[in-house]
PDB file of C-alpha atoms in Angstrom:
ATOM      1  CA  THR Y  19      -0.088   0.148   0.164  1.00 31.00           C
ATOM      2  CA  VAL Y  20       1.009   3.879  -0.265  1.00 34.00           C
ATOM      3  CA  GLY Y  21       1.763   3.975   3.530  1.00 35.00           C
ATOM      4  CA  ARG Y  22       4.100   0.891   3.573  1.00 32.00           C
ATOM      5  CA  THR Y  23       5.685   1.913   0.705  1.00 31.00           C
ATOM      6  CA  PHE Y  24       6.235   5.624   2.103  1.00 32.00           C
ATOM      7  CA  ALA Y  25       7.019   4.390   5.475  1.00 33.00           C
ATOM      8  CA  ARG Y  26      10.092   2.307   4.560  1.00 34.00           C
ATOM      9  CA  ALA Y  27      13.619   3.380   4.694  1.00 34.00           C
ATOM     10  CA  GLY Y  28      12.659   5.583   1.547  1.00 36.00           C
ATOM     11  CA  LYS Y  29      14.556   3.702  -1.139  1.00 36.00           C
ATOM     12  CA  ARG Y  30      14.195   0.744  -2.928  1.00 37.00           C
ATOM     13  CA  ALA Y  31      16.425  -1.885  -3.985  1.00 41.00           C
ATOM     14  CA  GLY Y  32      19.552  -0.891  -6.351  1.00 44.00           C
ATOM     15  CA  GLY Y  33      19.919   2.784  -3.600  1.00 45.00           C
ATOM     16  CA  ASN Y  34      17.362   4.676  -5.799  1.00 43.00           C
ATOM     17  CA  ARG Y  35      14.820   6.560  -3.675  1.00 44.00           C
ATOM     18  CA  VAL Y  36      11.601   6.073  -3.492  1.00 39.00           C
ATOM     19  CA  PRO Y  37      10.337   9.510  -5.703  1.00 44.00           C
ATOM     20  CA  SER Y  38       7.841  12.032  -3.395  1.00 48.00           C
ATOM     21  CA  ALA Y  39       3.901  11.838  -3.376  1.00 47.00           C
ATOM     22  CA  LYS Y  40       4.165  15.127  -4.867  1.00 48.00           C
ATOM     23  CA  ARG Y  41       6.706  13.855  -7.772  1.00 49.00           C
ATOM     24  CA  SER Y  42       4.637  10.897  -8.214  1.00 46.00           C
ATOM     25  CA  GLY Y  43       1.453  12.330  -8.782  1.00 49.00           C
ATOM     26  CA  LEU Y  44      -0.148   9.967  -6.091  1.00 46.00           C
ATOM     27  CA  PHE Y  45      -1.559  13.236  -3.981  1.00 57.00           C
ATOM     28  CA  ASP Y  46      -2.299  16.816  -5.286  1.00 62.00           C
ATOM     29  CA  LEU Y  47      -1.221  18.664  -2.160  1.00 60.00           C
ATOM     30  CA  THR Y  48      -1.477  22.426  -3.893  1.00 62.00           C
ATOM     31  CA  GLY Y  49      -2.997  24.611  -2.082  1.00 65.00           C
ATOM     32  CA  ARG Y  50      -3.512  22.769   0.909  1.00 75.00           C
ATOM     33  CA  VAL Y  51      -3.210  24.098   4.626  1.00 81.00           C
ATOM     34  CA  ALA Y  52      -0.931  22.475   6.999  1.00 84.00           C
ATOM     35  CA  CYS Y  53      -0.254  24.299  11.063  1.00 81.00           C
ATOM     36  CA  VAL Y  54       2.965  23.525  11.918  1.00 86.00           C
ATOM     37  CA  THR Y  55       4.082  24.034  16.004  1.00 80.00           C
ATOM     38  CA  GLY Y  56       7.479  24.713  17.356  1.00 82.00           C
ATOM     39  CA  ALA Y  57       8.253  26.007  13.609  1.00 84.00           C
ATOM     40  CA  SER Y  58      11.076  28.582  14.653  1.00 83.00           C
ATOM     41  CA  SER Y  59      13.679  25.947  14.443  1.00 84.00           C
ATOM     42  CA  GLY Y  60      14.867  22.450  14.336  1.00 86.00           C
ATOM     43  CA  PHE Y  61      12.721  19.918  12.958  1.00 85.00           C
ATOM     44  CA  GLY Y  62       9.808  22.266  13.038  1.00 85.00           C
ATOM     45  CA  ARG Y  63      11.244  24.756  10.490  1.00 88.00           C
ATOM     46  CA  ALA Y  64      12.319  21.879   8.378  1.00 89.00           C
ATOM     47  CA  ILE Y  65       9.152  20.297   8.121  1.00 88.00           C
ATOM     48  CA  ALA Y  66       7.602  23.746   7.286  1.00 88.00           C
ATOM     49  CA  ARG Y  67      10.359  24.833   4.587  1.00 88.00           C
ATOM     50  CA  LYS Y  68       9.282  21.498   2.807  1.00 88.00           C
ATOM     51  CA  LEU Y  69       5.560  21.357   2.963  1.00 86.00           C
ATOM     52  CA  LEU Y  70       5.802  25.034   1.537  1.00 87.00           C
ATOM     53  CA  GLY Y  71       8.758  23.604  -0.781  1.00 86.00           C
ATOM     54  CA  ASP Y  72       5.784  21.506  -1.986  1.00 83.00           C
ATOM     55  CA  GLY Y  73       2.926  24.310  -2.406  1.00 83.00           C
ATOM     56  CA  TRP Y  74       1.253  23.989   0.813  1.00 84.00           C
ATOM     57  CA  ARG Y  75      -0.018  26.643   2.940  1.00 85.00           C
ATOM     58  CA  VAL Y  76       1.512  26.604   5.967  1.00 87.00           C
ATOM     59  CA  THR Y  77       0.177  28.664   9.442  1.00 85.00           C
ATOM     60  CA  VAL Y  78       3.577  28.545  11.569  1.00 86.00           C
ATOM     61  CA  THR Y  79       3.437  28.445  15.401  1.00 81.00           C
ATOM     62  CA  GLY Y  80       6.524  29.123  17.756  1.00 78.00           C
ATOM     63  CA  ARG Y  81       8.632  31.097  20.260  1.00 73.00           C
ATOM     64  CA  ARG Y  82      10.586  33.202  18.265  1.00 79.00           C
ATOM     65  CA  ARG Y  83       8.635  35.303  16.198  1.00 79.00           C
ATOM     66  CA  ASP Y  84      11.609  36.689  14.265  1.00 85.00           C
ATOM     67  CA  ARG Y  85      12.178  33.241  13.224  1.00 87.00           C
ATOM     68  CA  LEU Y  86       8.524  32.714  11.790  1.00 87.00           C
ATOM     69  CA  GLU Y  87       8.425  36.190  10.216  1.00 88.00           C
ATOM     70  CA  ALA Y  88      11.955  35.237   7.927  1.00 89.00           C
ATOM     71  CA  LEU Y  89       9.749  32.183   6.497  1.00 88.00           C
ATOM     72  CA  GLN Y  90       6.885  34.176   5.933  1.00 89.00           C
ATOM     73  CA  HIS Y  91       9.333  36.814   4.231  1.00 90.00           C
ATOM     74  CA  GLU Y  92      10.551  34.090   2.340  1.00 89.00           C
ATOM     75  CA  PHE Y  93       7.437  32.301   1.254  1.00 88.00           C
ATOM     76  CA  GLY Y  94       5.373  35.143   0.912  1.00 88.00           C
ATOM     77  CA  ASP Y  95       1.298  34.473   1.263  1.00 86.00           C
ATOM     78  CA  ALA Y  96       1.772  30.740   1.989  1.00 87.00           C
ATOM     79  CA  VAL Y  97       2.802  31.555   5.098  1.00 87.00           C
ATOM     80  CA  SER Y  98       0.594  32.854   8.424  1.00 85.00           C
ATOM     81  CA  ILE Y  99       1.852  33.169  11.671  1.00 81.00           C
ATOM     82  CA  ALA Y 100      -0.355  31.927  14.438  1.00 74.00           C
ATOM     83  CA  CYS Y 101      -0.199  31.811  18.050  1.00 64.00           C
ATOM     84  CA  PHE Y 102      -2.089  30.694  21.432  1.00 60.00           C
ATOM     85  CA  ASP Y 103      -0.458  31.237  24.528  1.00 59.00           C
ATOM     86  CA  VAL Y 104      -1.856  31.355  27.949  1.00 51.00           C
ATOM     87  CA  ARG Y 105      -0.437  34.862  28.480  1.00 63.00           C
ATOM     88  CA  ASP Y 106      -2.467  37.979  26.937  1.00 69.00           C
ATOM     89  CA  ALA Y 107       0.719  39.436  26.638  1.00 73.00           C
ATOM     90  CA  ALA Y 108       2.634  37.274  24.438  1.00 67.00           C
ATOM     91  CA  VAL Y 109      -0.460  36.899  21.944  1.00 66.00           C
ATOM     92  CA  LEU Y 110      -0.987  40.804  21.801  1.00 72.00           C
ATOM     93  CA  GLU Y 111       2.411  41.200  21.278  1.00 70.00           C
ATOM     94  CA  LEU Y 112       2.176  39.002  17.880  1.00 64.00           C
ATOM     95  CA  GLU Y 113      -0.420  40.699  16.864  1.00 70.00           C
ATOM     96  CA  GLU Y 114       1.295  43.599  16.981  1.00 73.00           C
ATOM     97  CA  ALA Y 115       3.729  42.371  14.989  1.00 65.00           C
ATOM     98  CA  GLY Y 116       0.847  41.913  12.619  1.00 64.00           C
ATOM     99  CA  GLY Y 117       0.545  37.625  13.264  1.00 63.00           C
ATOM    100  CA  HIS Y 118      -2.817  35.871  13.585  1.00 63.00           C
ATOM    101  CA  ALA Y 119      -4.002  34.965  17.125  1.00 66.00           C
ATOM    102  CA  ALA Y 120      -5.695  32.041  17.821  1.00 70.00           C
ATOM    103  CA  SER Y 121      -7.329  30.935  21.423  1.00 70.00           C
ATOM    104  CA  SER Y 122      -6.536  27.794  20.841  1.00 80.00           C
ATOM    105  CA  PRO Y 123      -5.058  24.641  19.583  1.00 84.00           C
ATOM    106  CA  ALA Y 124      -9.314  24.356  18.157  1.00 87.00           C
ATOM    107  CA  ALA Y 125      -9.115  27.361  16.819  1.00 82.00           C
ATOM    108  CA  LEU Y 126      -5.690  26.377  14.407  1.00 79.00           C
ATOM    109  CA  GLY Y 127      -6.885  23.442  14.057  1.00 83.00           C
ATOM    110  CA  GLN Y 128      -9.998  24.833  12.369  1.00 85.00           C
ATOM    111  CA  LYS Y 129      -7.924  25.795   9.251  1.00 78.00           C
ATOM    112  CA  ALA Y 130      -5.867  22.994   8.848  1.00 78.00           C
ATOM    113  CA  ASP Y 131      -5.730  20.241   6.707  1.00 82.00           C
ATOM    114  CA  VAL Y 132      -3.164  18.702   8.593  1.00 83.00           C
ATOM    115  CA  VAL Y 133      -1.817  19.518  11.998  1.00 84.00           C
ATOM    116  CA  ILE Y 134       1.797  19.207  13.335  1.00 81.00           C
ATOM    117  CA  VAL Y 135       2.559  18.925  16.779  1.00 84.00           C
ATOM    118  CA  LEU Y 136       6.290  18.903  17.826  1.00 78.00           C
ATOM    119  CA  VAL Y 137       6.261  18.630  21.712  1.00 80.00           C
ATOM    120  CA  ALA Y 138       8.077  16.616  23.784  1.00 81.00           C
ATOM    121  CA  THR Y 139       5.661  14.184  25.711  1.00 86.00           C
ATOM    122  CA  ALA Y 140       2.827  12.473  25.799  1.00 90.00           C
ATOM    123  CA  ASP Y 141       0.791  14.507  27.847  1.00 90.00           C
ATOM    124  CA  GLN Y 142       1.560  17.373  25.402  1.00 87.00           C
ATOM    125  CA  VAL Y 143       0.009  15.672  22.925  1.00 89.00           C
ATOM    126  CA  ARG Y 144      -3.389  14.502  24.623  1.00 91.00           C
ATOM    127  CA  THR Y 145      -3.564  18.687  25.462  1.00 89.00           C
ATOM    128  CA  VAL Y 146      -3.147  19.617  22.314  1.00 87.00           C
ATOM    129  CA  LEU Y 147      -4.705  16.772  20.459  1.00 91.00           C
ATOM    130  CA  PHE Y 148      -7.508  16.066  22.917  1.00 93.00           C
ATOM    131  CA  GLY Y 149      -8.201  18.730  25.596  1.00 91.00           C
ATOM    132  CA  GLU Y 150     -10.316  21.040  26.680  1.00 90.00           C
ATOM    133  CA  ALA Y 151      -9.848  23.179  23.269  1.00 87.00           C
ATOM    134  CA  GLY Y 152      -8.107  20.650  21.667  1.00 90.00           C
ATOM    135  CA  ALA Y 153      -7.092  20.627  17.882  1.00 90.00           C
ATOM    136  CA  VAL Y 154      -8.980  17.283  16.893  1.00 91.00           C
ATOM    137  CA  GLY Y 155     -12.834  18.212  17.796  1.00 91.00           C
ATOM    138  CA  ALA Y 156     -12.249  21.229  15.617  1.00 91.00           C
ATOM    139  CA  MET Y 157     -10.691  19.781  12.492  1.00 90.00           C
ATOM    140  CA  HIS Y 158     -12.733  18.745   9.978  1.00 87.00           C
ATOM    141  CA  GLN Y 159     -13.412  14.835   8.664  1.00 86.00           C
ATOM    142  CA  GLY Y 160      -9.769  13.788   7.037  1.00 85.00           C
ATOM    143  CA  SER Y 161      -7.440  15.895   8.183  1.00 86.00           C
ATOM    144  CA  VAL Y 162      -4.310  14.576   9.400  1.00 86.00           C
ATOM    145  CA  VAL Y 163      -2.373  15.044  12.419  1.00 88.00           C
ATOM    146  CA  VAL Y 164       1.232  14.139  12.661  1.00 85.00           C
ATOM    147  CA  ALA Y 165       2.828  13.934  16.242  1.00 86.00           C
ATOM    148  CA  SER Y 166       6.394  13.463  17.283  1.00 83.00           C
ATOM    149  CA  ALA Y 167       6.644  13.205  20.752  1.00 84.00           C
ATOM    150  CA  THR Y 168       8.818  10.421  23.063  1.00 84.00           C
ATOM    151  CA  VAL Y 169       6.148   8.427  23.949  1.00 86.00           C
ATOM    152  CA  PRO Y 170       5.880   4.635  24.474  1.00 88.00           C
ATOM    153  CA  ALA Y 171       4.203   2.367  21.412  1.00 87.00           C
ATOM    154  CA  SER Y 172       0.841   1.803  23.280  1.00 90.00           C
ATOM    155  CA  PHE Y 173       0.554   5.586  23.155  1.00 90.00           C
ATOM    156  CA  ALA Y 174       0.609   6.476  19.738  1.00 88.00           C
ATOM    157  CA  VAL Y 175      -1.743   3.128  19.168  1.00 89.00           C
ATOM    158  CA  GLU Y 176      -3.975   4.746  21.878  1.00 91.00           C
ATOM    159  CA  THR Y 177      -3.761   8.079  19.882  1.00 91.00           C
ATOM    160  CA  ALA Y 178      -4.238   6.369  16.627  1.00 89.00           C
ATOM    161  CA  PHE Y 179      -7.675   4.753  17.846  1.00 91.00           C
ATOM    162  CA  HIS Y 180      -8.960   8.181  19.563  1.00 90.00           C
ATOM    163  CA  LEU Y 181      -8.200   9.709  16.266  1.00 90.00           C
ATOM    164  CA  SER Y 182     -10.125   7.338  14.427  1.00 88.00           C
ATOM    165  CA  GLU Y 183     -13.092   7.905  16.530  1.00 88.00           C
ATOM    166  CA  HIS Y 184     -12.766  11.366  15.161  1.00 83.00           C
ATOM    167  CA  GLY Y 185     -12.589  10.650  11.885  1.00 76.00           C
TER     168      GLY Y 185
END
C-alpha cells in the first residue's frame, strides 16, 4: 500500500530513492493548509519549509517570532503566523507584529488540513489534540495529524484509535 511504501527507509532495491508523493502524482497537495507547531527552529522549521516547497499553505507557530517572520518573508502569502498562548501579553505582542492570534489549538485545527504537533511528552500531545480546547474536535473529517514526541508505542496506538473515532 502507499502507506507502507512511504513508511520504509525511503529506498528501493538498487539504492534509488522512493519518489515523493508529489512527484509521483499520487496526491495533489497544492493549496492544502498545514499548521506546524515549533516552526521557529529544528524539525518544525524543516517540516514547514518542506511543505511550503511542495505548494502547501502553512500556518506556523513557535516561540521566536523573528524566525517565523523570516519564513513569511521568504515564502510570502503561503505562510501565516499564528499563536496561542496562555499569556495574554504574548498574544498581544504577536498581533501587534502582524501575526494572527488563535485562542486555542482548536482555533488552529479548524483552519488546517494537517496539524503537525512537535512537543516533548504524551501529556502535551493529549492536551494539544484532545484537551478542553484541543485541535481534533475542531478539525474537519479526513484531516491529518502528525505528532512527534517521546512516547511509548502503546501511546501512539491509543492516539491513533482516538483519532479514528473523530474521523
